[in-house]
XYZ file of C-alpha atoms in Angstrom:
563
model
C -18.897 -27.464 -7.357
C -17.646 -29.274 -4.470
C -17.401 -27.041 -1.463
C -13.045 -27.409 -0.293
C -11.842 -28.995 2.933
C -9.853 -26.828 5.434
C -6.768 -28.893 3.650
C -7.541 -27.967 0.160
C -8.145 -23.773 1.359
C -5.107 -23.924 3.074
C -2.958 -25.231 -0.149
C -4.207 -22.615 -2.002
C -3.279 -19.959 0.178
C 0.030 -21.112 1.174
C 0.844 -21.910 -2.854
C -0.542 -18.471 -3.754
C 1.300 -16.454 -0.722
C 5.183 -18.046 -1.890
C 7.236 -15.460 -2.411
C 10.877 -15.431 -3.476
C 12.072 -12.375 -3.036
C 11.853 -10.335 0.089
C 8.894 -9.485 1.796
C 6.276 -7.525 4.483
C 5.297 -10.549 6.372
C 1.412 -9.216 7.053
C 0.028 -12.094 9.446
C -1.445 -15.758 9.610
C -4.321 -16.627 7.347
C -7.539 -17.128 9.322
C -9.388 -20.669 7.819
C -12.777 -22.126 9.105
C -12.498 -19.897 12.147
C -8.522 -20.906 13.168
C -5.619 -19.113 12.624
C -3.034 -21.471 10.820
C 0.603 -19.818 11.686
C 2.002 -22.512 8.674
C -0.432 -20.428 6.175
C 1.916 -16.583 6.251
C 0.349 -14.390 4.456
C 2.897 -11.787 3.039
C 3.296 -8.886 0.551
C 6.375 -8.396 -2.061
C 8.523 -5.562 -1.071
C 9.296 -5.177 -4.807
C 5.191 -4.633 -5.385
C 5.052 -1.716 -2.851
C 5.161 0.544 -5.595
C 1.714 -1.026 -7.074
C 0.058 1.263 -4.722
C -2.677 -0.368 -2.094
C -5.404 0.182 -0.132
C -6.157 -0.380 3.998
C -9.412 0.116 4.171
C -12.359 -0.109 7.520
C -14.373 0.960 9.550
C -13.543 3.106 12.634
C -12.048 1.144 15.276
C -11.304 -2.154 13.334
C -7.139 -1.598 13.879
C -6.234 -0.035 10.016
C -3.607 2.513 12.334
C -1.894 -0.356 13.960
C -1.671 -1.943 10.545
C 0.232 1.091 8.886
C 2.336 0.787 11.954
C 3.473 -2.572 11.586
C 3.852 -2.167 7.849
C 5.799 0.908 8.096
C 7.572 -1.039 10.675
C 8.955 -3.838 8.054
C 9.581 -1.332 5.523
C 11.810 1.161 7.459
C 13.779 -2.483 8.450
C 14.128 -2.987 4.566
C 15.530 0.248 4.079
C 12.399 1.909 2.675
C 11.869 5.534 3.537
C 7.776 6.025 4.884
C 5.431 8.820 5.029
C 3.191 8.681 7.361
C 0.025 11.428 8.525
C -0.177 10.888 12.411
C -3.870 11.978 12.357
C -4.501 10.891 16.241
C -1.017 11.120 17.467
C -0.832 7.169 17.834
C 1.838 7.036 15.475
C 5.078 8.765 17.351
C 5.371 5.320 18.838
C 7.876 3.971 16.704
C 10.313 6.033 18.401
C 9.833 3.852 21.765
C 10.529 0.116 21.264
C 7.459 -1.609 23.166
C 8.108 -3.988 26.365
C 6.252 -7.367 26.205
C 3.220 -8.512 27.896
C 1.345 -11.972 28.496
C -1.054 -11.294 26.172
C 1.106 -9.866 23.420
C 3.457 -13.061 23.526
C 0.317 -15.271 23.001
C -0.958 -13.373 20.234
C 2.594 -13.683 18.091
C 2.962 -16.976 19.612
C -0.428 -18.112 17.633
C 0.968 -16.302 14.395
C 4.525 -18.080 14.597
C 5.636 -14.299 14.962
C 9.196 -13.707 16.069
C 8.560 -10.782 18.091
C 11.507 -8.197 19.652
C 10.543 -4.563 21.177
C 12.253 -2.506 19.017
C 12.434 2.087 18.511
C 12.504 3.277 14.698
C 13.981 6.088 13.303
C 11.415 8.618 12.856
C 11.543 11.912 11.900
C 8.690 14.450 12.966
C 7.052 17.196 11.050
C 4.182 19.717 11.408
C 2.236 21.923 8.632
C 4.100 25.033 9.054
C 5.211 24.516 12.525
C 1.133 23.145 13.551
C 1.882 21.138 16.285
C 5.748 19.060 17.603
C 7.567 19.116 14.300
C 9.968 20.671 12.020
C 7.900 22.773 9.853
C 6.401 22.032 6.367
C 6.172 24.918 4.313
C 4.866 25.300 0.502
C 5.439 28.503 -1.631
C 2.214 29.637 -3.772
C 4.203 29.460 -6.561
C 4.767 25.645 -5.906
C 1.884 25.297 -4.620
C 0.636 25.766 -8.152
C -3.349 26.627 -9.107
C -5.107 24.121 -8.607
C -4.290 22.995 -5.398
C -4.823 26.399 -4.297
C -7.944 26.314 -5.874
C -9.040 23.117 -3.436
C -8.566 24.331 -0.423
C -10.122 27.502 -1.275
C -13.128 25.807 -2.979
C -13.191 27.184 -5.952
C -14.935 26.406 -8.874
C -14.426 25.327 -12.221
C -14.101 28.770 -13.570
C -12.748 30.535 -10.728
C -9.990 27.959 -11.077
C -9.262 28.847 -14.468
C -8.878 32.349 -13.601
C -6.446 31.613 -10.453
C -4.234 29.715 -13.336
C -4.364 33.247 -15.548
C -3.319 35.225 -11.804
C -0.640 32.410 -11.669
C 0.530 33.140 -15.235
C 0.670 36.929 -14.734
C 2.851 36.991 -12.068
C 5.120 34.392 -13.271
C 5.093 36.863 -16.706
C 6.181 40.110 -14.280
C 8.429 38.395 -12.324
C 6.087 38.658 -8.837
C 7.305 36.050 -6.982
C 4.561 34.690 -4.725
C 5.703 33.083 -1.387
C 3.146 33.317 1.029
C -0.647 34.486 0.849
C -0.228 37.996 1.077
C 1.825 37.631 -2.511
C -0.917 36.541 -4.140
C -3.429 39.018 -2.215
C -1.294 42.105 -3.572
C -1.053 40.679 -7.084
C -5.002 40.318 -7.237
C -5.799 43.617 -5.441
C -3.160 45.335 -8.055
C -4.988 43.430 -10.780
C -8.490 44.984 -9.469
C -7.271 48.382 -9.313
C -7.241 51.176 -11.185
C -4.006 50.347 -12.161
C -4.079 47.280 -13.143
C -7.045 47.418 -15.417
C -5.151 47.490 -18.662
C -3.362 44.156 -17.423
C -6.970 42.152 -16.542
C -7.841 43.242 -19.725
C -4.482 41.841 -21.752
C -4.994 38.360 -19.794
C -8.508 37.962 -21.490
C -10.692 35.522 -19.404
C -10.430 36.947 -16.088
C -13.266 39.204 -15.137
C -12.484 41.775 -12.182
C -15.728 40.074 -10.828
C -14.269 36.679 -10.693
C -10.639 38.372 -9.648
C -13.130 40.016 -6.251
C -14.187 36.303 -5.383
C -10.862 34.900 -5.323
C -9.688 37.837 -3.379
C -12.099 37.635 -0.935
C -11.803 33.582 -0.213
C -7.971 34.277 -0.115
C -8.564 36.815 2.586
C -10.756 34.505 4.473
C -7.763 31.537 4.446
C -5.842 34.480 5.991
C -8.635 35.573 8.689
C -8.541 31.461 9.319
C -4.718 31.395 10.370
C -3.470 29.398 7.259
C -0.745 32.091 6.265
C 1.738 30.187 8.220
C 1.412 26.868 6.103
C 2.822 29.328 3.597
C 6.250 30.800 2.752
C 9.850 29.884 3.318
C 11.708 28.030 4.044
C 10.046 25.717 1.519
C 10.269 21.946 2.448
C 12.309 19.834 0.094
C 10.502 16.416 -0.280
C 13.843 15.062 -1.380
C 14.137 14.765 2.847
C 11.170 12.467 2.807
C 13.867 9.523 0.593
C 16.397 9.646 3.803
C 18.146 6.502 5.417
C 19.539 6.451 8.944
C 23.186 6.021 9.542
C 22.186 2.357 10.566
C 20.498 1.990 6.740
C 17.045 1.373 7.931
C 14.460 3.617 6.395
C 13.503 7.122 8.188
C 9.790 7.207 9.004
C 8.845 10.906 8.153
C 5.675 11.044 10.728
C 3.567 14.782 9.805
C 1.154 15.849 13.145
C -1.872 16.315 12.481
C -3.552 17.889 15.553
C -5.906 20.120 13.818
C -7.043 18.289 11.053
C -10.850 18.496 12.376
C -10.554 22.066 11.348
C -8.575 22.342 8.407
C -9.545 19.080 6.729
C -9.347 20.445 3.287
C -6.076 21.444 3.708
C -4.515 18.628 5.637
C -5.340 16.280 2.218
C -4.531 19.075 -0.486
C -0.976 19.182 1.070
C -0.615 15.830 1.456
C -1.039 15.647 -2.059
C 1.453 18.567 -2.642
C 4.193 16.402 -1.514
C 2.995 13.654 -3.613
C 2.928 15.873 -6.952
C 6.419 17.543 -5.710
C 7.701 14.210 -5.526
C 6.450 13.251 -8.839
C 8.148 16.370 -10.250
C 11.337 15.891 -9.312
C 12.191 12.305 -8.886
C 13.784 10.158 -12.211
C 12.179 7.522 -13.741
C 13.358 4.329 -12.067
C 11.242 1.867 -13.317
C 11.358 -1.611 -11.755
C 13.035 -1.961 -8.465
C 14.117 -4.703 -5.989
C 12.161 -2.041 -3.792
C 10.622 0.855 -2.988
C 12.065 4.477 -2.873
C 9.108 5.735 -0.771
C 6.191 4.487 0.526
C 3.533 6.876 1.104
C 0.278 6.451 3.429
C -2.086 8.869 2.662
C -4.660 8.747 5.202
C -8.093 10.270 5.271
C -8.101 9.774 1.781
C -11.738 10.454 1.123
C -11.027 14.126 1.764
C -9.059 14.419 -1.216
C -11.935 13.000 -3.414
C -15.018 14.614 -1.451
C -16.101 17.629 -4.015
C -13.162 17.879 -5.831
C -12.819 19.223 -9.584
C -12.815 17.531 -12.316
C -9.724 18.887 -13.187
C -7.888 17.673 -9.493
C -9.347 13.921 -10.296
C -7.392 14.003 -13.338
C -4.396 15.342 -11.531
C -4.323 12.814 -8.752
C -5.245 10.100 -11.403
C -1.983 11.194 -13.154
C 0.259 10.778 -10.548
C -0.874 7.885 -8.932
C -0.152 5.875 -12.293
C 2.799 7.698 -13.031
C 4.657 7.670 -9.608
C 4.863 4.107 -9.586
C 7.495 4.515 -12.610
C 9.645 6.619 -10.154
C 9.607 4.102 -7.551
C 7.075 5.737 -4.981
C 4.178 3.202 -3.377
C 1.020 5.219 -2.253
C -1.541 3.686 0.029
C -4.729 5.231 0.133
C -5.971 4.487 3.948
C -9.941 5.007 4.198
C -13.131 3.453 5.263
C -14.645 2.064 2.505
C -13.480 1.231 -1.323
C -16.154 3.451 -2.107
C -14.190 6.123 -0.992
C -11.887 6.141 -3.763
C -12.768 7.029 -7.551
C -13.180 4.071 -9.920
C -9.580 5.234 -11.678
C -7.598 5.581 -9.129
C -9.069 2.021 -7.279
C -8.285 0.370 -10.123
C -4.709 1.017 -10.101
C -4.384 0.113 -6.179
C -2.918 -3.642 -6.625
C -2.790 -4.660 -2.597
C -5.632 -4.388 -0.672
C -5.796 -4.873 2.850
C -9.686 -4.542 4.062
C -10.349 -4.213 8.269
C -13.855 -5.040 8.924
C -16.799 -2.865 7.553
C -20.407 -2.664 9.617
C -23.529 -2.735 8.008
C -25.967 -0.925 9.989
C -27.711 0.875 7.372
C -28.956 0.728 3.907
C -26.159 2.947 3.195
C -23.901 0.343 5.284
C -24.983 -2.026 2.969
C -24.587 -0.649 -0.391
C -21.102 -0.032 0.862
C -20.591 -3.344 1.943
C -22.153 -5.072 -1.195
C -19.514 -2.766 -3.369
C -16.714 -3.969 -1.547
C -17.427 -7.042 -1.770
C -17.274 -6.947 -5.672
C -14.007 -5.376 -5.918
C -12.877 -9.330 -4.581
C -11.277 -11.509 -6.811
C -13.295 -14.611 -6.659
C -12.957 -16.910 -3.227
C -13.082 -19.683 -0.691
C -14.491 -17.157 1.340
C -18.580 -15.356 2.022
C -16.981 -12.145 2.113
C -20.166 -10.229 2.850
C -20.139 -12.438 6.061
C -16.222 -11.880 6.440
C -16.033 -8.665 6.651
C -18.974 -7.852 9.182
C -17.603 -10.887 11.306
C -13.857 -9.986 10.964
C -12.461 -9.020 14.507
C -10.577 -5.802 15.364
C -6.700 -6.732 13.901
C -7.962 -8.945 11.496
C -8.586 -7.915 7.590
C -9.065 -9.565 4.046
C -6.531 -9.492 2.344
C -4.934 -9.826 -1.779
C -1.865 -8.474 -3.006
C -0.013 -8.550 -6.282
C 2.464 -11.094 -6.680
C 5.984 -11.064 -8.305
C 4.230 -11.969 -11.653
C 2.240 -9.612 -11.312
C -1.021 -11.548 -10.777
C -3.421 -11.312 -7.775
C -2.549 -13.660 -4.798
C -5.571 -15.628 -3.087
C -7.815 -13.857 -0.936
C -6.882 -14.802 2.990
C -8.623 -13.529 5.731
C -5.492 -13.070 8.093
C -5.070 -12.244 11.742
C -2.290 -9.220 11.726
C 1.401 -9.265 13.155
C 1.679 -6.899 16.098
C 4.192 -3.623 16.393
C 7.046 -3.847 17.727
C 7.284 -0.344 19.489
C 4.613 1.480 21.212
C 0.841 1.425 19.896
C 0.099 4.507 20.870
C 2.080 8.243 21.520
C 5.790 8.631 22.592
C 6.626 10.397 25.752
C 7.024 14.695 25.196
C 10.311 14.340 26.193
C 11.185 12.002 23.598
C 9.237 13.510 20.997
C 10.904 17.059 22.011
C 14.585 15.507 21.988
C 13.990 13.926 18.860
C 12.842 17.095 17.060
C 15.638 19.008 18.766
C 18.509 17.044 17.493
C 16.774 16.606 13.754
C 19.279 17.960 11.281
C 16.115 19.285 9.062
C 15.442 22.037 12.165
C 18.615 24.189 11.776
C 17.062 24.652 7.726
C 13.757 24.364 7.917
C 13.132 25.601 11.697
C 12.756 29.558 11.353
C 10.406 31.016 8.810
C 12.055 33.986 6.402
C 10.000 36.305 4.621
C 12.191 37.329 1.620
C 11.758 39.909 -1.021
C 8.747 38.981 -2.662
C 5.381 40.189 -4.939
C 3.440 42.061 -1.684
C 7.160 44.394 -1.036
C 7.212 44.660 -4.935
C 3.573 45.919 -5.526
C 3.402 47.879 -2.155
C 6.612 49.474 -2.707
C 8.361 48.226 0.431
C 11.721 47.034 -1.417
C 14.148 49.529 -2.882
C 12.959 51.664 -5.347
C 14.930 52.757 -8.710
C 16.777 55.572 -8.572
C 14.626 57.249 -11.590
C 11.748 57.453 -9.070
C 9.637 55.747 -11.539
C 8.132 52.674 -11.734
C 10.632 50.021 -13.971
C 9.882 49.390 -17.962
C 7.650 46.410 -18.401
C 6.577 46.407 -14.521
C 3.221 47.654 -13.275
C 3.166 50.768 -11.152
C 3.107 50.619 -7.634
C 0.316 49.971 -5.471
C -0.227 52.260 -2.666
C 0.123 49.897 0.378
C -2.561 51.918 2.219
C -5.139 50.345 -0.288
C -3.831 46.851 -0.411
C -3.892 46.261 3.622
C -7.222 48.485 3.744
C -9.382 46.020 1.089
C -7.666 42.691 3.303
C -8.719 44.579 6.521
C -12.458 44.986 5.072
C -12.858 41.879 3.645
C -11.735 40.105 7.082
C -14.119 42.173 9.159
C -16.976 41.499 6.860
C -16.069 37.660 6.850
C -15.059 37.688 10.729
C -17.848 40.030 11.985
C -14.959 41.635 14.119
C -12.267 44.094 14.145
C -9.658 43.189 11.734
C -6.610 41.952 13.683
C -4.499 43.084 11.408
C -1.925 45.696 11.550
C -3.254 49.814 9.992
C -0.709 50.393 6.939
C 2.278 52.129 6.818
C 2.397 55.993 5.557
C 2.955 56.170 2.199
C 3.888 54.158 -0.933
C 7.324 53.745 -2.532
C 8.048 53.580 -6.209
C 8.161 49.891 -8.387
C 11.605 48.858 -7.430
C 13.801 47.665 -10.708
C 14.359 44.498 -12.295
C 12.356 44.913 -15.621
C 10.906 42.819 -17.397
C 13.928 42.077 -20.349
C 12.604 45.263 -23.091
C 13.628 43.354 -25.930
C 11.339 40.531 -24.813
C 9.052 39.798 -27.585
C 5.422 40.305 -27.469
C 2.673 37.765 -27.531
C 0.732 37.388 -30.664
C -2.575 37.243 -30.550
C -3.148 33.728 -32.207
C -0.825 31.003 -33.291
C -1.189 29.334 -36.860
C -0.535 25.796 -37.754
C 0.786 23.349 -34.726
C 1.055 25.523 -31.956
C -1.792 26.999 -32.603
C -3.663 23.197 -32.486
C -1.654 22.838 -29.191
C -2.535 26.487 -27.844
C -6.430 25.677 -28.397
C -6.001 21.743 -27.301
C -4.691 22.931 -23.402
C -7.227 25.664 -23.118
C -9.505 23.502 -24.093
C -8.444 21.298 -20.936
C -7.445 23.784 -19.019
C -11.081 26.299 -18.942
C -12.311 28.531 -21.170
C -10.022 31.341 -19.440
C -7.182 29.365 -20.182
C -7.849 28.678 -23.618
C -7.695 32.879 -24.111
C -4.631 32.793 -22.445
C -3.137 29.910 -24.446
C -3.513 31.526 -28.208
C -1.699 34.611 -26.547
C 1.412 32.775 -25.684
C 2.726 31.821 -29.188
C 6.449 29.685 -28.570
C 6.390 30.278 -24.964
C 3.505 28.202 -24.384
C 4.799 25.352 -23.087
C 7.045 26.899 -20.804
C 4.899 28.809 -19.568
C 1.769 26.677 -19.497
C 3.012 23.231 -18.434
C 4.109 23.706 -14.669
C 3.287 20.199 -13.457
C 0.562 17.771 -13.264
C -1.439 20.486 -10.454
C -0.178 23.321 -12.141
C 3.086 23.034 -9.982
C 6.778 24.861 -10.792
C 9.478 23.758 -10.868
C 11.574 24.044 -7.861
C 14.020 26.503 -7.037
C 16.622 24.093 -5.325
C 18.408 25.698 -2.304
C-alpha cells in the first residue's frame, strides 16, 4: 500500500470529523508532527449519550480535558457531573484572565478563546469537605452496593439481600448504619432466632460477619455518608436561569482513604438515576453527562454480581438520555463489556516503562480502529494536552483516528478562591434542603424501643419484640474496641428498654407458601438462581409477592420515597 501524503491524511480527517449538527469542538488534529487548525476535530453533542472514555497516564492533562468538555456542554445546556478528586475542578466558577502563552496556544488551534465563570454547583459525601451534603439511605442504597464497600463476598452478599428483605417485610425502615446494625443484632438474638430461621439461607454465622464489618464502617466515620436528608439526583438535571447547564462538582478530599466508597457512590447516583428517569430515547442532546473518574476502583475486586449491575446500566442509561465517561489510566482498566459500549474515546498519552507498561500499551493500541497513524509510537510520544482521539459520528459509525492538540479552558485550571467557593455554597438553593442532617423515626428507635410504645405494653402483632438497647449498643461497643484496639468512643446505653411501638404488620396479610408451582415458581427458582443460593430460599417463599418484593433495581435499589 502506498504510504499517504500529509494532503491525503488531512482529507480524511477533515471528511471524517464533518459534523452537521452541533458539537464539542475537542482541538486541532496533530499530522506529521504540525498542528493543522483547518483539520477541527470535534464530537456530536447528540452522541454524548454513547458513553466514552478519557483515558492516560498521570500527568498527561485528562483533568483539563473534562474541564474543557464540561465547559462546552454546560454552554449547550447540558447538565455535568463531575468528581473533583484533586480540587482542580472548582475553577469553572472563576472565568480565567489571558496570558501570552495561552493566546498562542488557541491562536495555533484557530480557537476563539474568552475567559469565562460557569455555573457550578458544589457537593460533598455527607457534608466531607465544601459542599452541600450527599446523603444515601440504606434502604436506597440497596444490597449490593452495600455489600462493595463493605467487601463482602459472594455469599455474604446474598445474605445482606435476605437482611434487606426482612426489614422491608416488618416495616424497619433503615436510614443510616445503625438501622441496619439493630436489625442484624435483633436477628442474632435470642429473639430473633425464629425469624433467621423463617428467612432460610442466612446462617447467624454469616449474620456475625456482616455485623461486625458494619460496625467497623461505623468505627471508620462513614455513618455520616448515611441518613437523611437523602439527595435527590433529579438536582443533578438542573439549568441556570441563563439556560446553560449546572456543573454539579462532588469534593473529593478524602478519597485516598475511602476509595471504595468514593466509586460505590458514584455509582449510586448513576443507578438512582437510571431508576427514576423515562425512557427518552434519541435526543438532539444529552440530559446528563456524567464523568466518573477513578473508574478502575469500581472494577478492582468487584462481584460478579456488581459487573453485571454496572454492565446494565451503562447500556441501559443511554436510552434515558444520560452520557457516562469512564475517566482512567488505561483501557485495561475497564471490563471488556462495559469498553465495548464506550463509543468516544479520547486517549492522553500512556508510558511504557515496564513489561507491565507494555502489555498495557500493546492492548490499547488494539482497541484502535485501523489508521494513518503508529499508535504504539503515538501514544508514548504524545505531549501533555494532546490525546488520540475517535468518536461516533451522527451515523453512528466511528470517525478517523486524529491525534489532536486540545482546546484550552476558559476559566481557571486549577481551585477557586475559599471565598468564592464558600459564597457559592452559601447562596445554593439545595443547602436550605439538603444542609442539616435529620435522624427520623427509624428501625434502631423501633428495635431498641426508643419510639412510642403501644398502649397494651406489648410488643405489636406481626412485629418482633423489642430489643433491649443495652445489648444492641453493648455488641457495637465490643466489636469497635476489638477492631479499633481502643476504648469504644461511643456513648454507654440508656437504662432500660421500651416496648415494640405499633404499626403492625396488616394481620390479614397472607402468609408465604413454602414453594410456588407452575410459572412463578420457574421465576422464583430463575432469580435465586441469579441472585445466590440464599436468595433462591428466599425466592420460593415469596409466592405473588415476588416481584415486588424481589426486584428493587438493577443494585438491589428501592424505589424512592419522593419528598
Amino acid at each position: 500500500m502506498a504510504k499517504k501524503t500529509t494532503a491525503e491524511k488531512l482529507a480524511t480527517i477533515q471528511q471524517g470529523y464533518t459534523l452537521d449538527g452541533p458539537t464539542i469542538e475537542l482541538g486541532a488534529a496533530i499530522v506529521d508532527g504540525e498542528v493543522h487548525k483547518e483539520a477541527q476535530v470535534r464530537l456530536p453533542l447528540s452522541m454524548m449519550n454513547r458513553h466514552g472514555l478519557v483515558a492516560g497516564a498521570t500527568g498527561t492533562g485528562k483533568t483539563v480535558t473534562l474541564h474543557m468538555m464540561a465547559e462546552q456542554l454546560s454552554t449547550a445546556g447540558v447538565p455535568v457531573f463531575l468528581a473533583d478528586i484533586k480540587g482542580d475542578l472548582s475553577g469553572l466558577a472563576t472565568a480565567a484572565t489571558a496570558s501570552e502563552k495561552l493566546t498562542a496556544r488557541t491562536a495555533s488551534l484557530g480557537q476563539q478563546w474568552v475567559g469565562k465563570a460557569f455555573p457550578v454547583e458544589f457537593l460533598s459525601l455527607g457534608g466531607d469537605g465544601n459542599g452541600v451534603p450527599v446523603r444515601a439511605t440504606i434502604t436506597s442504597f440497596g444490597p449490593i452496593l452495600l455489600s462493595r464497600i463493605m467487601e463482602l463476598n459472594d455469599t455474604q452478599e446474598s445474605s445482606l439481600q435476605l437482611i434487606f428483605h426482612f426489614a422491608d417485610q416488618k416495616k424497619l425502615e433503615l436510614i443510616d448504619l445503625k438501622d441496619l446494625r439493630a436489625v442484624i443484632q435483633f436477628l442474632t438474638s435470642d429473639e430473633g432466632k425464629a425469624e433467621l430461621e423463617d428467612l432460610g439461607g442466612l446462617s447467624k454465622a454469616t449474620a456475625g460477619v456482616i455485623l461486625r464489618e458494619l460496625v467497623n464502617l461505623e468505627a471508620q466515620g462513614m455513618e455520616k455518608f448515611f441518613g437523611e436528608p437523602e439527595f435527590d439526583t433529579a438536582e443533578l438535571l438542573r439549568t441556570a436561569p441563563d439556560g446553560r447547564g449546572v456543573i454539579s462538582c462532588l469534593e473529593l478530599p478524602t478519597l485516598q482513604t475511602k476509595p471504595m466508597l468514593f466509586s460505590t457512590f458514584l455509582m449510586w447516583l448513576l443507578a438512582d438515576l437510571f431508576e427514576d428517569l423515562p425512557e427518552a430515547g434519541d435526543l438532539d442532546k444529552p440530559k446528563l453527562v456524567f464523568f466518573l473518574d477513578e473508574a478502575h476502583l469500581l472494577f478492582t475486586g468487584a462481584s460478579k454480581a456488581f459487573l453485571e449491575a454496572i454492565t446494565t446500566t451503562v447500556r441501559l442509561i443511554r436510552s434515558k438520555g444520560v452520557g457516562i465517561f469512564f475517566v482512567t489510566q488505561t483501557p485495561r482498566d475497564v471490563p471488556a463489556a462495559v469498553l465495548g459500549q464506550l463509543a468516544n474515546r479520547v486517549q492522553h498519552a500512556l508510558r511504557a516503562f515496564t513489561p507491565e507498561d507494555a502489555k498495557a500499551l500493546k492492548a490499547t493500541v488494539s482497541t484502535f480502529p485501523v489508521s494513518d497513524y503508529d499508535l504504539a509510537e503515538t501514544l508514548t510520544s504524545a505531549g501533555i494536552g494532546e490525546a488520540v482521539i475517535t468518536v461516533m459520528n451522527e451515523r453512528g459509525a466511528p470517525t478517523p483516528v486524529a491525534l489532536t492538540k486540545l482546546r484550552a479552558p476558559e476559566s481557571v485550571m486549577g481551585p477557586s478562591t475559599d471565598e468564592l467557593i464558600g459564597g457559592t455554597i452559601a447562596a445554593s438553593p439545595l443547602l436550605p434542603k439538603y444542609g442539616t442532617a435529620v435522624d427520623n423515626i427509624s428501625a434502631y428507635e423501633k428495635l431498641s424501643g426508643k419510639a412510642a410504645a403501644p398502649s397494651t405494653g406489648e410488643a405489636a402483632p406481626g412485629r418482633p419484640p423489642a430489643l433491649d438497647p443495652h445489648a444492641v449498643d453493648a455488641e457495637a461497643r465490643r466489636i469497635e474496641e476489638e477492631i479499633l484496639g481502643r476504648p469504644s468512643s461511643r456513648p454507654l446505653p440508656g437504662s432500660a428498654p421500651i416496648e415494640w411501638p405499633s404499626a403492625p404488620v396488616p394481620a390479614n396479610a397472607p402468609a408465604p407458601a413454602p414453594q410456588q408451582d407452575g410459572m412463578m415458581g420457574d421465576l422464583a427458582g430463575v432469580l435465586g438462581g441469579a441472585l445466590g443460593g440464599g436468595m433462591k430460599s428466599m425466592a420460593r417463599s415469596l409466592g405473588t409477592q415476588l416481584g415486588r418484593e424481589l426486584l428493587r433495581g438493577v443494585f438491589g435499589t428501592s424505589s424512592r420515597r419522593r419528598r
